[in-house]
Amino acid sequence: MEFKVIAKCPITRARVSRMVLAHGATMLPTFMPVATQAAIKGLSPEQVESLGVTLILNNTYHLNLRPGIEILKEANGAHSFEGWKHNMLTDSGGFQLVSLSKFTTITEEGALFLNPFSTGEPTMLTPEESISIQHAIGADIIMQLDDVVPSLQQGPRVGEAMERSIRWLDRCIQYHESSGKKDTQNLFAIVQGGLDPDLRNRCLDGMLERKDRVAGYAIGGLSGGEEKDIFWKIIKQCADKLPEDRPRYAMGIGFAEDLLVCVALGVDMADCVFPTRTARFGVALTHTGPVNLKLAKHAKDFSPIDKECPCPTCKSGASRAFLNHIVTHETTAAHALTVHNIVFQAQVMGRARDAIISGVFPDYLRSFFAGYFGNRGYPEWCVNALRSVGVDLLENVDVPVLPGSGAKWEYSDAA
Amino acid sequence: MSSSHISFQSLVCLSANREGSKHKFGPRGGKVLIRNGQIAIDTPGVLTCTSRGVVPHLSRDNVKRTRAIKWVHIPFESFLEHRPPIPTLQPQSGETPRINTLLGFPQEEYVLSMSLRNSADGQEMPANTNAYVTANCIRGMRKASLDWRSYVDSCKPDIIFSLSDTPFTPAPYSQKRLTKSIERSALWLADMLQYPETGPITRPGNIFVQMAGGASAPARSAFAESLVEGLQGKEAEAMRPLKCLDEGVAGYVVEMVPLRLSIQGFHDPSPNPATVTSLIQASLSSLSLSKPRLVTCTRGPHEIIRLVCDVGVDLFDTHWAQHAADVGVALDFHFPAPKTTVELELGHNLYDTKYERDFTSFTSHDLDSSTFCPCPACSPSSVPSSEIIRHSFVDEPGSNVSTSRNPSYTKAFLHHLLHTHEMSAHSLLAMHNITVMDAFFAGIRQLISQDDLSLFEAEVDRFFETYAEDTETGDTGARDERNMLKDDTQVNVFKAAEKAWKEVELLRGKGRLARENEKAKAESTTAANAILTKEMEEKGIEGGSEAVVPMLPDTGL
Ligand SMILES: [Zn+2]
Ligand SMILES: [Zn+2]
């Protein structure tokens, strides 16, 4: 991997970097759309490529079940199997395994689970096995197997999981280095430690010791319903301590405000199913907040979702009335909104890159929040988080500040 | 002459020398000239079906990528859920008709035809009356009568189907019902044609009439004759200078779904092909040869070939091919058929596990590279890097984009997408199947243009010998010696695909339903935690990286 920081925000911790992987360059910070089962819901790789996306996520757990490793090997990996020519990242499969398999037991050796496809026979996913599966998939960035616990888990289990994640990282590194794939595939470590700053610190210390043998760092175990003020503090703690010359990836982050706060705290990459999932429920993301096209108020609105938007949906002149007519009835409505939402996420991050390079990132944050939340009010945690890196969202504006996770959007009520 | 005028240019007719009335019904090649010749559609040719105004599974960029889509047909009834219908409220943008603007079909690139009803919908409907036709939309039944004319006046499609009194009540129909049906259909056509001789709005020259008469040949002939009968009295006055209704008609439409229903009833709609042929001939025999003949909802290439050969039909929709895409079938056939001694299937049921490791494209018998399927699934290509969206000044969207064609999508990939219930499967299949139909018609036209009936018939025979007919949605194919009775043990590709498709749908539905049920039952924290676990599971199913769902503290409630 070639990783170079090309610009830094003079105020916040935000930065722009260029990451070159085996399938081309990707500019960071970036958002990665999720292609769980080897396809971004409803789209073809040519469509995704046309949206200016250069890095997507595939899920190891799913691909391991279907089509399975043997078939992926025969196809020469997931890139060629699914026709994707650009960069790809795979997770370790651990999270889905814990959440999808009912009888998963974690031991020092690995995660023992009942394979839903092999008539309930117990199967062991070890760190070595996870890496070996990711080698067969052939993603440009692969993740270590970590010991996942729910974000709100408390007690000794959290510390145990953190310590084990470090030991598993060693096994992943060992296996990866001996495989000869090190030049084409890049292994990322995942910082764990729950919501406990001490545990996070110990995890960071342990993982930083292995810096020379990992290509980047992810921040895991968040975005699981913890309080937002705790969330950003953990992100900040990790991002502050992670090395300058390694990409930082916040896992499972996808709301626009979360993305921008994370970027301001020094995060380079994020992924989430939210933008593509919400598209299937009829919600278009816009710079003035999410729009639920199922609502009757759009039935006679002949304006596009966003007339400035360069996505194929808006550029074709598709109106809200048109989308309201097909949404939830026709799969193409999901496609239309999926491309729009992917472009929206990419625009939020692309504009951040430009603003960082031009030295006006704090202004961008202020104008984004003003446009996105307007008078609905700013989430208090965003105000707090951005103050911690020297940006006051409330400077010269008079908007309410909302406790909790923030504004009520069209997608969250009365759909 | 209005700007929407349609005409038909017959170029080749292979049966001009057939004796008796047969000369009217041979294979013929020509052009339908639309908007006074601004756009020409070669015939025999195809139109693409839409649902709620969109080509199913295809976003607008994919419609554009599918060059085979040139003519889209819009059933209007889904818009009746609003009154006035949304398309009539679309602000006019320049000269572009409202319906084209709303649905995103630029007039320079697409022909757009419009009917009230969806011709694929054969469900039972309340009877029509003298005053209205019953249509179906998501909010229930709607009545349409003279509003139809105001809708088409407002939407200005390139081609308008007149209203027709087609019974969707169980067959057989009484003589009285048929007589009524004929009378009403003629009356509603007359309504569409009554325009003052001078005035701001001129009589449209783009009306296609649906041929009424059900399964009765005499009734079908009677309807046709009522079109060419001289107009009398007040009617003649209102329709000047037309001497008969037919003079105001630009083309003839036969709808296969109601025709099959009226022949066989609702339960076994598999009529004998000879019956179908003779009924359609009864409709056309007293009518002009110089107007295009359109048949909707045929059951695949065998039926299409019969109708081209024995009726001289010019236009067909791709309903069958689009349905095949819905159920996971990739079509794979050519006309003329490839030289082979084995019998071939018309397509591949990609649910079949035999495709699990099949890394070849959908097309197995590409005769040479010029016939290789040009669709976006078999011949995908990246948009030029200048058209890739840039999100910042430093983006390099051009890196790793090749200008050459990308490798074809494989059967193994589609097999995977179908079994994992990924919508992309149906998009790729729809683009491919529509393209296969377009190529099939190009093959027919090419052969007709050689103006050699016996050569054409020989190729037709070879096609019937090479390809098994879709016997599930078709019939046993009793076209004289071209009859291909197959042994019962062989499961039809289409039937098997439909079954597999339903199974995957059902599995998925069950999972979701079970989760929803439990949600409804949740009352205690324990139950709520169980639901959170389920949601975690759903998030897991959705994929992404670690997005963990919280646990609620157990308060022991
Ligand atoms: Zn857009
Ligand atoms: Zn194709």
CSV table of N, CA, C and O in Angstrom, one decimal, chain A residues 18 34 36-37 41-43 45-47 49-52 59 62 66-67 74 85 95-96 100 146 150 152 192 221 223-224 249 251-252 271 273 280 299 302 310 316 318 322 325 329-332 335 347 350 353-354, chain B residues 51-52 54 57-62 65 78-79 86 90 102 138 356-357 380-382 389 391-396 400 402 406 409 413 416 419-420 422 424 427 537-538 540-548 550:
chain,number,residue,atom,x,y,z
A,18,ARG,N,-3.9,10.1,0.0
A,18,ARG,CA,-4.0,9.3,-1.2
A,18,ARG,C,-3.6,7.9,-0.9
A,18,ARG,O,-2.4,7.7,-0.4
A,34,VAL,N,-21.6,-0.6,0.8
A,34,VAL,CA,-21.5,-2.0,1.2
A,34,VAL,C,-22.1,-2.9,0.1
A,34,VAL,O,-23.3,-2.7,-0.3
A,36,THR,N,-22.7,-6.3,0.3
A,36,THR,CA,-22.7,-7.5,1.2
A,36,THR,C,-22.5,-8.8,0.5
A,36,THR,O,-21.6,-9.6,0.8
A,37,GLN,N,-23.3,-9.1,-0.5
A,37,GLN,CA,-23.3,-10.4,-1.2
A,37,GLN,C,-22.7,-10.2,-2.6
A,37,GLN,O,-23.1,-10.8,-3.6
A,41,LYS,N,-26.7,-3.3,-3.7
A,41,LYS,CA,-28.1,-3.6,-4.0
A,41,LYS,C,-28.6,-3.1,-5.3
A,41,LYS,O,-28.8,-1.9,-5.4
A,42,GLY,N,-28.9,-3.9,-6.2
A,42,GLY,CA,-29.6,-3.6,-7.5
A,42,GLY,C,-28.7,-3.0,-8.6
A,42,GLY,O,-29.1,-2.8,-9.7
A,43,LEU,N,-27.4,-2.7,-8.2
A,43,LEU,CA,-26.6,-2.0,-9.2
A,43,LEU,C,-25.6,-2.9,-9.9
A,43,LEU,O,-25.3,-4.0,-9.3
A,45,PRO,N,-21.6,-3.3,-11.4
A,45,PRO,CA,-20.3,-2.6,-11.1
A,45,PRO,C,-20.1,-1.4,-12.0
A,45,PRO,O,-19.5,-0.4,-11.6
A,46,GLU,N,-20.5,-1.5,-13.3
A,46,GLU,CA,-20.4,-0.3,-14.2
A,46,GLU,C,-21.1,0.9,-13.6
A,46,GLU,O,-20.6,2.0,-13.8
A,47,GLN,N,-22.3,0.7,-13.1
A,47,GLN,CA,-23.0,1.8,-12.5
A,47,GLN,C,-22.3,2.4,-11.3
A,47,GLN,O,-22.2,3.6,-11.2
A,49,GLU,N,-19.2,2.2,-10.5
A,49,GLU,CA,-18.0,2.9,-11.0
A,49,GLU,C,-18.3,4.3,-11.6
A,49,GLU,O,-17.6,5.2,-11.3
A,50,SER,N,-19.4,4.4,-12.3
A,50,SER,CA,-19.8,5.7,-12.9
A,50,SER,C,-20.1,6.7,-11.8
A,50,SER,O,-20.1,7.9,-12.1
A,51,LEU,N,-20.4,6.3,-10.6
A,51,LEU,CA,-20.7,7.2,-9.5
A,51,LEU,C,-19.4,7.8,-8.9
A,51,LEU,O,-19.5,8.6,-8.0
A,52,GLY,N,-18.3,7.4,-9.4
A,52,GLY,CA,-17.0,7.9,-8.8
A,52,GLY,C,-16.6,7.2,-7.5
A,52,GLY,O,-15.9,7.7,-6.7
A,59,ASN,N,-18.7,-8.5,2.3
A,59,ASN,CA,-18.7,-9.2,3.6
A,59,ASN,C,-18.2,-10.6,3.5
A,59,ASN,O,-18.8,-11.5,2.8
A,62,HIS,N,-20.7,-13.6,4.5
A,62,HIS,CA,-21.7,-13.9,3.5
A,62,HIS,C,-21.0,-14.6,2.3
A,62,HIS,O,-21.5,-15.6,1.8
A,66,ARG,N,-21.9,-18.1,0.6
A,66,ARG,CA,-22.3,-18.1,-0.8
A,66,ARG,C,-21.5,-17.0,-1.5
A,66,ARG,O,-21.6,-15.9,-1.0
A,67,PRO,N,-20.9,-17.3,-2.6
A,67,PRO,CA,-20.8,-18.6,-3.3
A,67,PRO,C,-19.9,-19.6,-2.7
A,67,PRO,O,-19.9,-20.8,-3.1
A,74,GLU,N,-12.0,-20.5,-7.9
A,74,GLU,CA,-12.0,-20.8,-9.3
A,74,GLU,C,-12.2,-19.6,-10.1
A,74,GLU,O,-11.8,-19.5,-11.3
A,85,LYS,N,-13.6,-3.6,-10.7
A,85,LYS,CA,-12.2,-3.4,-11.1
A,85,LYS,C,-11.4,-2.5,-10.1
A,85,LYS,O,-10.3,-2.3,-10.3
A,95,PHE,N,-18.0,-10.3,13.1
A,95,PHE,CA,-19.2,-9.7,13.6
A,95,PHE,C,-20.5,-10.4,13.1
A,95,PHE,O,-21.3,-10.7,13.9
A,96,GLN,N,-20.5,-10.7,11.8
A,96,GLN,CA,-21.7,-11.4,11.3
A,96,GLN,C,-21.9,-12.7,12.0
A,96,GLN,O,-23.0,-13.2,12.2
A,100,LEU,N,-25.2,-13.5,13.6
A,100,LEU,CA,-26.1,-14.3,12.8
A,100,LEU,C,-26.2,-15.7,13.2
A,100,LEU,O,-27.1,-16.5,12.9
A,146,ASP,N,-11.5,-10.1,15.1
A,146,ASP,CA,-11.4,-9.6,16.4
A,146,ASP,C,-12.5,-10.3,17.2
A,146,ASP,O,-13.4,-10.9,16.7
A,150,PRO,N,-21.0,-6.7,22.1
A,150,PRO,CA,-21.9,-5.6,21.9
A,150,PRO,C,-21.4,-4.3,22.6
A,150,PRO,O,-20.8,-4.4,23.6
A,152,LEU,N,-22.6,-2.1,24.3
A,152,LEU,CA,-23.0,-1.7,25.7
A,152,LEU,C,-22.7,-2.8,26.7
A,152,LEU,O,-23.0,-2.7,27.9
A,192,GLN,N,-10.2,-2.4,19.8
A,192,GLN,CA,-11.4,-2.7,20.6
A,192,GLN,C,-11.2,-2.1,22.0
A,192,GLN,O,-10.3,-1.3,22.2
A,221,GLY,N,-16.2,-1.8,17.5
A,221,GLY,CA,-17.0,-1.9,18.7
A,221,GLY,C,-17.8,-0.7,19.0
A,221,GLY,O,-18.3,-0.5,20.1
A,223,SER,N,-20.9,2.4,17.4
A,223,SER,CA,-22.0,2.5,16.5
A,223,SER,C,-23.1,1.4,16.9
A,223,SER,O,-23.8,0.9,16.0
A,224,GLY,N,-23.1,1.1,18.1
A,224,GLY,CA,-24.1,0.1,18.6
A,224,GLY,C,-25.1,0.6,19.6
A,224,GLY,O,-25.5,-0.1,20.4
A,249,TYR,N,-9.8,3.9,10.1
A,249,TYR,CA,-11.1,3.5,9.5
A,249,TYR,C,-12.1,3.3,10.7
A,249,TYR,O,-11.9,2.5,11.6
A,251,MET,N,-15.6,1.9,11.8
A,251,MET,CA,-16.4,0.9,11.2
A,251,MET,C,-17.9,1.1,11.6
A,251,MET,O,-18.3,1.5,12.7
A,252,GLY,N,-18.8,1.0,10.5
A,252,GLY,CA,-20.2,1.0,10.8
A,252,GLY,C,-20.7,2.4,10.9
A,252,GLY,O,-21.8,2.6,11.6
A,271,ASP,N,-17.8,3.0,6.7
A,271,ASP,CA,-18.7,2.2,5.9
A,271,ASP,C,-20.0,2.1,6.7
A,271,ASP,O,-20.0,2.2,7.9
A,273,VAL,N,-24.3,0.4,6.0
A,273,VAL,CA,-25.4,0.0,5.1
A,273,VAL,C,-26.5,1.0,5.0
A,273,VAL,O,-27.4,0.9,4.2
A,280,ARG,N,-33.8,1.8,-0.1
A,280,ARG,CA,-34.8,0.8,-0.4
A,280,ARG,C,-36.2,1.1,0.3
A,280,ARG,O,-37.2,0.6,0.0
A,299,ALA,N,-46.2,13.7,-4.0
A,299,ALA,CA,-46.9,13.1,-5.2
A,299,ALA,C,-47.0,14.1,-6.4
A,299,ALA,O,-47.0,13.6,-7.5
A,302,PHE,N,-42.9,18.2,-8.9
A,302,PHE,CA,-42.2,17.8,-10.1
A,302,PHE,C,-40.7,18.3,-10.2
A,302,PHE,O,-40.1,18.3,-11.2
A,310,PRO,N,-25.3,15.5,-9.1
A,310,PRO,CA,-24.8,14.9,-10.3
A,310,PRO,C,-25.1,13.4,-10.5
A,310,PRO,O,-24.7,12.9,-11.5
A,316,SER,N,-31.1,12.8,-14.8
A,316,SER,CA,-32.1,12.4,-15.8
A,316,SER,C,-33.4,13.1,-15.6
A,316,SER,O,-34.3,13.0,-16.4
A,318,ALA,N,-35.4,12.9,-13.0
A,318,ALA,CA,-36.5,12.1,-12.3
A,318,ALA,C,-37.0,13.0,-11.2
A,318,ALA,O,-36.2,13.5,-10.3
A,322,PHE,N,-42.4,11.5,-9.7
A,322,PHE,CA,-42.1,10.2,-10.4
A,322,PHE,C,-41.7,9.1,-9.4
A,322,PHE,O,-42.2,8.0,-9.4
A,325,HIS,N,-44.3,7.8,-7.3
A,325,HIS,CA,-45.2,6.8,-7.9
A,325,HIS,C,-44.6,5.4,-7.9
A,325,HIS,O,-45.4,4.4,-7.9
A,329,HIS,N,-42.8,0.1,-4.9
A,329,HIS,CA,-43.6,-0.8,-5.8
A,329,HIS,C,-42.6,-1.4,-6.9
A,329,HIS,O,-42.8,-2.5,-7.3
A,330,GLU,N,-41.7,-0.6,-7.3
A,330,GLU,CA,-40.8,-1.1,-8.4
A,330,GLU,C,-39.4,-1.1,-7.9
A,330,GLU,O,-38.9,-0.1,-7.2
A,331,THR,N,-38.6,-2.1,-8.2
A,331,THR,CA,-37.2,-2.2,-7.7
A,331,THR,C,-36.4,-1.1,-8.3
A,331,THR,O,-35.4,-0.6,-7.6
A,332,THR,N,-36.8,-0.5,-9.4
A,332,THR,CA,-36.0,0.6,-10.0
A,332,THR,C,-36.1,1.8,-9.1
A,332,THR,O,-35.2,2.7,-9.2
A,335,HIS,N,-33.2,1.4,-6.9
A,335,HIS,CA,-32.0,1.6,-7.7
A,335,HIS,C,-31.7,3.1,-7.8
A,335,HIS,O,-30.6,3.6,-7.6
A,347,GLN,N,-20.4,12.9,-2.1
A,347,GLN,CA,-20.3,14.3,-2.1
A,347,GLN,C,-19.9,14.9,-0.8
A,347,GLN,O,-19.1,15.9,-0.7
A,350,GLY,N,-16.3,14.2,-0.5
A,350,GLY,CA,-15.5,14.8,-1.5
A,350,GLY,C,-15.4,16.3,-1.2
A,350,GLY,O,-14.3,16.9,-1.3
A,353,ARG,N,-12.9,16.8,1.4
A,353,ARG,CA,-11.5,16.8,0.9
A,353,ARG,C,-11.1,18.1,0.3
A,353,ARG,O,-10.1,18.6,0.6
A,354,ASP,N,-12.0,18.7,-0.5
A,354,ASP,CA,-11.7,20.0,-1.1
A,354,ASP,C,-11.5,21.0,-0.1
A,354,ASP,O,-10.6,21.9,-0.1
B,51,SER,N,-44.1,-1.1,-16.2
B,51,SER,CA,-45.0,-1.3,-15.1
B,51,SER,C,-44.9,0.0,-14.3
B,51,SER,O,-43.8,0.5,-13.9
B,52,ARG,N,-46.0,0.6,-14.0
B,52,ARG,CA,-46.0,1.9,-13.3
B,52,ARG,C,-45.1,3.0,-14.0
B,52,ARG,O,-44.5,3.8,-13.4
B,54,VAL,N,-42.3,2.5,-15.6
B,54,VAL,CA,-40.9,2.2,-15.8
B,54,VAL,C,-40.7,0.8,-16.3
B,54,VAL,O,-41.5,-0.1,-16.1
B,57,HIS,N,-37.1,-3.3,-13.3
B,57,HIS,CA,-35.7,-3.6,-12.9
B,57,HIS,C,-34.7,-2.7,-13.5
B,57,HIS,O,-33.5,-2.8,-13.2
B,58,LEU,N,-35.1,-1.8,-14.4
B,58,LEU,CA,-34.1,-1.0,-15.0
B,58,LEU,C,-34.2,0.5,-14.7
B,58,LEU,O,-35.2,1.2,-14.9
B,59,SER,N,-33.1,1.0,-14.0
B,59,SER,CA,-33.1,2.4,-13.7
B,59,SER,C,-32.8,3.1,-15.0
B,59,SER,O,-32.5,2.5,-16.0
B,60,ARG,N,-33.0,4.4,-15.0
B,60,ARG,CA,-32.9,5.2,-16.3
B,60,ARG,C,-31.6,5.0,-17.0
B,60,ARG,O,-31.5,4.9,-18.2
B,61,ASP,N,-30.5,5.0,-16.2
B,61,ASP,CA,-29.2,4.8,-16.9
B,61,ASP,C,-29.1,3.4,-17.5
B,61,ASP,O,-28.5,3.3,-18.6
B,62,ASN,N,-29.7,2.4,-16.9
B,62,ASN,CA,-29.7,1.1,-17.5
B,62,ASN,C,-30.6,1.0,-18.7
B,62,ASN,O,-30.3,0.2,-19.7
B,65,ARG,N,-28.5,2.3,-21.4
B,65,ARG,CA,-27.5,1.3,-21.8
B,65,ARG,C,-28.0,0.2,-22.7
B,65,ARG,O,-27.3,-0.4,-23.4
B,78,SER,N,-52.1,2.6,-13.7
B,78,SER,CA,-51.5,2.8,-12.4
B,78,SER,C,-51.6,4.3,-12.0
B,78,SER,O,-51.5,4.6,-10.8
B,79,PHE,N,-51.7,5.2,-13.0
B,79,PHE,CA,-51.8,6.6,-12.6
B,79,PHE,C,-53.2,7.0,-12.2
B,79,PHE,O,-53.4,8.1,-11.7
B,86,ILE,N,-51.4,12.0,-12.2
B,86,ILE,CA,-50.1,12.8,-12.1
B,86,ILE,C,-49.5,13.2,-13.4
B,86,ILE,O,-49.1,14.4,-13.6
B,90,GLN,N,-48.0,17.2,-14.9
B,90,GLN,CA,-46.6,17.5,-15.2
B,90,GLN,C,-46.5,18.8,-16.0
B,90,GLN,O,-47.1,18.9,-17.1
B,102,LEU,N,-42.2,13.2,-17.6
B,102,LEU,CA,-42.3,12.6,-16.3
B,102,LEU,C,-41.6,11.3,-16.2
B,102,LEU,O,-40.9,11.0,-15.2
B,138,ILE,N,-53.6,0.6,-7.8
B,138,ILE,CA,-53.2,0.0,-6.5
B,138,ILE,C,-54.3,0.3,-5.4
B,138,ILE,O,-54.4,-0.4,-4.4
B,356,GLU,N,-23.6,-23.2,-10.9
B,356,GLU,CA,-22.8,-22.7,-9.8
B,356,GLU,C,-21.4,-22.4,-10.1
B,356,GLU,O,-20.8,-21.4,-9.6
B,357,ARG,N,-20.8,-23.2,-11.0
B,357,ARG,CA,-19.3,-22.9,-11.4
B,357,ARG,C,-19.2,-22.6,-12.9
B,357,ARG,O,-18.2,-22.9,-13.5
B,380,PRO,N,-20.5,-5.7,-21.1
B,380,PRO,CA,-20.5,-4.5,-20.3
B,380,PRO,C,-19.3,-3.5,-20.6
B,380,PRO,O,-18.3,-4.0,-21.0
B,381,SER,N,-19.6,-2.3,-20.5
B,381,SER,CA,-18.5,-1.3,-20.7
B,381,SER,C,-18.6,-0.2,-19.7
B,381,SER,O,-19.7,0.2,-19.4
B,382,SER,N,-17.4,0.3,-19.3
B,382,SER,CA,-17.4,1.4,-18.4
B,382,SER,C,-17.8,2.7,-19.1
B,382,SER,O,-17.6,2.8,-20.3
B,389,ILE,N,-18.4,10.6,-12.2
B,389,ILE,CA,-18.6,11.7,-11.3
B,389,ILE,C,-17.3,11.9,-10.4
B,389,ILE,O,-16.8,11.0,-9.8
B,391,HIS,N,-15.9,13.8,-7.1
B,391,HIS,CA,-16.4,14.4,-5.9
B,391,HIS,C,-15.5,15.4,-5.3
B,391,HIS,O,-15.9,16.1,-4.4
B,392,SER,N,-14.3,15.5,-5.8
B,392,SER,CA,-13.3,16.5,-5.3
B,392,SER,C,-12.3,16.8,-6.4
B,392,SER,O,-12.2,15.9,-7.3
B,393,PHE,N,-11.6,17.9,-6.3
B,393,PHE,CA,-10.6,18.2,-7.3
B,393,PHE,C,-9.5,17.2,-7.4
B,393,PHE,O,-8.9,17.0,-8.5
B,394,VAL,N,-9.2,16.5,-6.3
B,394,VAL,CA,-8.1,15.6,-6.4
B,394,VAL,C,-8.5,14.2,-6.8
B,394,VAL,O,-7.7,13.3,-6.9
B,395,ASP,N,-9.8,13.9,-7.1
B,395,ASP,CA,-10.2,12.6,-7.4
B,395,ASP,C,-9.6,12.2,-8.7
B,395,ASP,O,-9.3,13.0,-9.6
B,396,GLU,N,-9.3,10.9,-8.8
B,396,GLU,CA,-8.8,10.3,-10.0
B,396,GLU,C,-9.7,9.2,-10.5
B,396,GLU,O,-9.3,8.0,-10.4
B,400,ASN,N,-7.6,3.0,-13.4
B,400,ASN,CA,-8.1,1.7,-13.5
B,400,ASN,C,-9.5,1.5,-14.2
B,400,ASN,O,-10.2,0.6,-14.0
B,402,SER,N,-11.0,0.9,-17.9
B,402,SER,CA,-10.5,0.6,-19.2
B,402,SER,C,-11.6,1.1,-20.2
B,402,SER,O,-12.8,1.2,-19.9
B,406,ASN,N,-15.6,-4.7,-20.8
B,406,ASN,CA,-15.3,-5.5,-19.6
B,406,ASN,C,-15.7,-7.0,-19.9
B,406,ASN,O,-16.6,-7.2,-20.7
B,409,TYR,N,-20.7,-10.8,-17.7
B,409,TYR,CA,-21.1,-11.4,-16.4
B,409,TYR,C,-21.4,-12.9,-16.7
B,409,TYR,O,-21.9,-13.3,-17.7
B,413,PHE,N,-22.1,-16.1,-11.5
B,413,PHE,CA,-22.3,-14.8,-10.7
B,413,PHE,C,-23.8,-14.6,-10.6
B,413,PHE,O,-24.4,-14.3,-9.5
B,416,HIS,N,-25.4,-17.0,-8.2
B,416,HIS,CA,-25.1,-16.5,-6.8
B,416,HIS,C,-26.1,-15.3,-6.5
B,416,HIS,O,-26.7,-15.3,-5.4
B,419,HIS,N,-29.6,-16.6,-5.9
B,419,HIS,CA,-29.8,-17.4,-4.6
B,419,HIS,C,-29.6,-16.5,-3.4
B,419,HIS,O,-30.1,-16.8,-2.3
B,420,THR,N,-29.0,-15.3,-3.5
B,420,THR,CA,-28.8,-14.4,-2.4
B,420,THR,C,-29.8,-13.3,-2.5
B,420,THR,O,-29.8,-12.3,-1.8
B,422,GLU,N,-30.4,-11.0,-4.7
B,422,GLU,CA,-29.9,-9.6,-5.0
B,422,GLU,C,-30.6,-9.1,-6.3
B,422,GLU,O,-30.6,-9.8,-7.3
B,424,SER,N,-29.8,-7.0,-8.4
B,424,SER,CA,-28.9,-6.8,-9.6
B,424,SER,C,-29.1,-8.0,-10.6
B,424,SER,O,-29.0,-7.7,-11.8
B,427,SER,N,-31.9,-7.0,-13.0
B,427,SER,CA,-31.5,-5.9,-13.9
B,427,SER,C,-30.7,-6.5,-15.0
B,427,SER,O,-30.9,-6.2,-16.2
B,537,GLU,N,-29.2,-9.2,14.0
B,537,GLU,CA,-29.2,-10.2,13.0
B,537,GLU,C,-29.5,-9.6,11.6
B,537,GLU,O,-28.8,-9.8,10.6
B,538,GLU,N,-30.5,-8.7,11.6
B,538,GLU,CA,-30.9,-8.1,10.3
B,538,GLU,C,-29.7,-7.2,9.8
B,538,GLU,O,-29.4,-7.2,8.7
B,540,GLY,N,-26.7,-7.7,10.5
B,540,GLY,CA,-25.7,-8.6,10.0
B,540,GLY,C,-26.1,-9.1,8.6
B,540,GLY,O,-25.2,-9.1,7.7
B,541,ILE,N,-27.3,-9.3,8.4
B,541,ILE,CA,-27.8,-9.8,7.0
B,541,ILE,C,-27.5,-8.7,6.0
B,541,ILE,O,-27.0,-8.9,4.9
B,542,GLU,N,-27.7,-7.4,6.4
B,542,GLU,CA,-27.5,-6.3,5.5
B,542,GLU,C,-26.0,-6.2,5.2
B,542,GLU,O,-25.6,-5.6,4.2
B,543,GLY,N,-25.2,-6.7,6.1
B,543,GLY,CA,-23.7,-6.6,5.9
B,543,GLY,C,-23.1,-5.3,6.5
B,543,GLY,O,-23.6,-4.9,7.5
B,544,GLY,N,-22.1,-4.8,5.9
B,544,GLY,CA,-21.4,-3.7,6.5
B,544,GLY,C,-20.4,-4.3,7.4
B,544,GLY,O,-20.2,-5.5,7.5
B,545,SER,N,-19.7,-3.4,8.2
B,545,SER,CA,-18.7,-3.9,9.1
B,545,SER,C,-19.4,-4.0,10.5
B,545,SER,O,-20.6,-4.2,10.5
B,546,GLU,N,-18.7,-3.7,11.5
B,546,GLU,CA,-19.2,-3.9,12.8
B,546,GLU,C,-20.2,-2.8,13.2
B,546,GLU,O,-19.8,-1.6,13.4
B,547,ALA,N,-21.5,-3.0,13.1
B,547,ALA,CA,-22.4,-2.1,13.6
B,547,ALA,C,-23.2,-2.8,14.6
B,547,ALA,O,-24.1,-3.6,14.3
B,548,VAL,N,-22.9,-2.6,15.9
B,548,VAL,CA,-23.4,-3.5,16.9
B,548,VAL,C,-24.7,-2.9,17.5
B,548,VAL,O,-24.8,-1.7,17.7
B,550,PRO,N,-27.2,-2.5,20.6
B,550,PRO,CA,-27.1,-2.5,22.1
B,550,PRO,C,-28.0,-3.5,22.8
B,550,PRO,O,-29.0,-3.9,22.2
